[in-house]
Amino acid sequence: MLERLEELRHEGLTAVEASNSEDELREIEVRLLGRKGALTDLLKSLGTLPKEDRPAAGQAANRVKQEIAAQIEVARGKLHAFNLATDLAGDGLDATLPGPKPPAGGLHPLGQIARELEDVFQSMGFRIADGPEVELEDNNFDALNIPADHPARESHDTIWVTPEGDGRGKGKGVCMRTHTSCVQIRALREHGAPLRVVAPGRVFRQETPDPTHDHTFHQMEGLVVDKGVGVHHLLHAMNTLLEGVFGRKVETRLRPGFFPFVEPGFELDARCPFCKTGCRVCKQSTWIELMPGGMIHPNVLRACDIDPDVYSGYAFGLGLSRMVMLRYGIDDIRWLLSGDLRFLEQFRA
Ligand code: PHE
């Protein structure tokens, strides 16, 4: 019995050693260790031995069984590692195949329109100006000739950073800028006259968001101060800008409008790009309010140490968010800052 066992052990280990495929290993496993395998048969025949020999013979047979099983596992591991290495080194791998592509990003439609307009204005000799989004009350209101009791300063319109009563209304408060007009003041105080700037940026208001209002939106301020600047200059700049955005001449009209920092002040309307006879977007009027503007109020120039008897200027405040909506026919402003990729992916440029 022990001899037969040794024979089987030898047969098993040699076979495992010689094998070089998973199939061969499985065959050895079945032939020796399987339910009808040689070692199993041997274990079954233990009953034919004298009683006192059985435990030793049983243990010896189990040891051999385990030894062969272990060697089969080792051989399997080696085979696997070998196959992997040949796959990697040989025909299995083409290192020149392109890898998975990382998803490409793109400019937000607001960023795209801002860049296009910056190009249009830079070609007309404007420089790009910038200012902080958290702004001094003086720049956002006082220097812009907005009276201390003007309703726009109330907290239902302005998001204040300084606590109630803390210099607010006396020009000493701090707020989230409510428009980009405060950059007019910063630019004029920094550079003086003559000056031509545009200032794109985010502005903030106390609003309950709905399809046409958001608490955060984008504007682009334009400002020109020089000798002999008149309304016709303003009109020309506004029309050039619209052509730049819509890629063609747009019919416009001017209405009076009131803003404390301009005199006279205007609202520029454009013919509705979506219809001929009236639609939802233009509220059936065929005109769309696009851009307020006007001649800079002498008090604003004085607040920036510029003599209004020598210099005059115009300013306009373009609603960038509005422009993007008109350009692409977007019916809800809240999409713009939603961060929703289903929306943004349509504008990949
Ligand atoms: N700042 C004004 C607003 O946000 C727009 C404006 C800018 C009006 C420049 C006139 C001139 O409503």
mmCIF file of N, CA and C in Angstrom, residues 109-119 200 220 320:
data_model
loop_
_atom_site.group_PDB
_atom_site.id
_atom_site.type_symbol
_atom_site.label_atom_id
_atom_site.label_comp_id
_atom_site.label_asym_id
_atom_site.label_seq_id
_atom_site.Cartn_x
_atom_site.Cartn_y
_atom_site.Cartn_z
ATOM 1 N N PRO A 109 -20.839 79.251 -22.306
ATOM 2 C CA PRO A 109 -21.332 80.216 -23.302
ATOM 3 C C PRO A 109 -21.179 81.671 -22.845
ATOM 4 N N LEU A 110 -21.239 81.903 -21.527
ATOM 5 C CA LEU A 110 -21.015 83.274 -21.036
ATOM 6 C C LEU A 110 -19.570 83.700 -21.283
ATOM 7 N N GLY A 111 -18.650 82.772 -21.067
ATOM 8 C CA GLY A 111 -17.236 83.059 -21.309
ATOM 9 C C GLY A 111 -16.975 83.272 -22.790
ATOM 10 N N GLN A 112 -17.660 82.465 -23.621
ATOM 11 C CA GLN A 112 -17.473 82.613 -25.064
ATOM 12 C C GLN A 112 -17.914 83.994 -25.535
ATOM 13 N N ILE A 113 -19.089 84.415 -25.097
ATOM 14 C CA ILE A 113 -19.614 85.703 -25.561
ATOM 15 C C ILE A 113 -18.749 86.842 -25.005
ATOM 16 N N ALA A 114 -18.282 86.689 -23.769
ATOM 17 C CA ALA A 114 -17.426 87.736 -23.188
ATOM 18 C C ALA A 114 -16.147 87.875 -24.010
ATOM 19 N N ARG A 115 -15.563 86.747 -24.398
ATOM 20 C CA ARG A 115 -14.315 86.822 -25.182
ATOM 21 C C ARG A 115 -14.543 87.459 -26.537
ATOM 22 N N GLU A 116 -15.657 87.074 -27.187
ATOM 23 C CA GLU A 116 -15.940 87.657 -28.496
ATOM 24 C C GLU A 116 -16.097 89.163 -28.397
ATOM 25 N N LEU A 117 -16.828 89.598 -27.357
ATOM 26 C CA LEU A 117 -17.045 91.040 -27.212
ATOM 27 C C LEU A 117 -15.745 91.754 -26.843
ATOM 28 N N GLU A 118 -14.947 91.112 -26.005
ATOM 29 C CA GLU A 118 -13.649 91.713 -25.683
ATOM 30 C C GLU A 118 -12.851 91.932 -26.965
ATOM 31 N N ASP A 119 -12.908 90.952 -27.870
ATOM 32 C CA ASP A 119 -12.198 91.097 -29.149
ATOM 33 C C ASP A 119 -12.725 92.292 -29.936
ATOM 34 N N PRO A 200 -16.204 93.053 -18.135
ATOM 35 C CA PRO A 200 -17.166 91.958 -17.963
ATOM 36 C C PRO A 200 -17.074 91.398 -16.550
ATOM 37 N N MET A 220 -21.616 93.332 -18.874
ATOM 38 C CA MET A 220 -20.369 93.894 -19.371
ATOM 39 C C MET A 220 -20.544 95.401 -19.477
ATOM 40 N N LEU A 320 -24.863 90.391 -20.181
ATOM 41 C CA LEU A 320 -24.259 89.240 -20.878
ATOM 42 C C LEU A 320 -25.166 88.016 -20.802
#
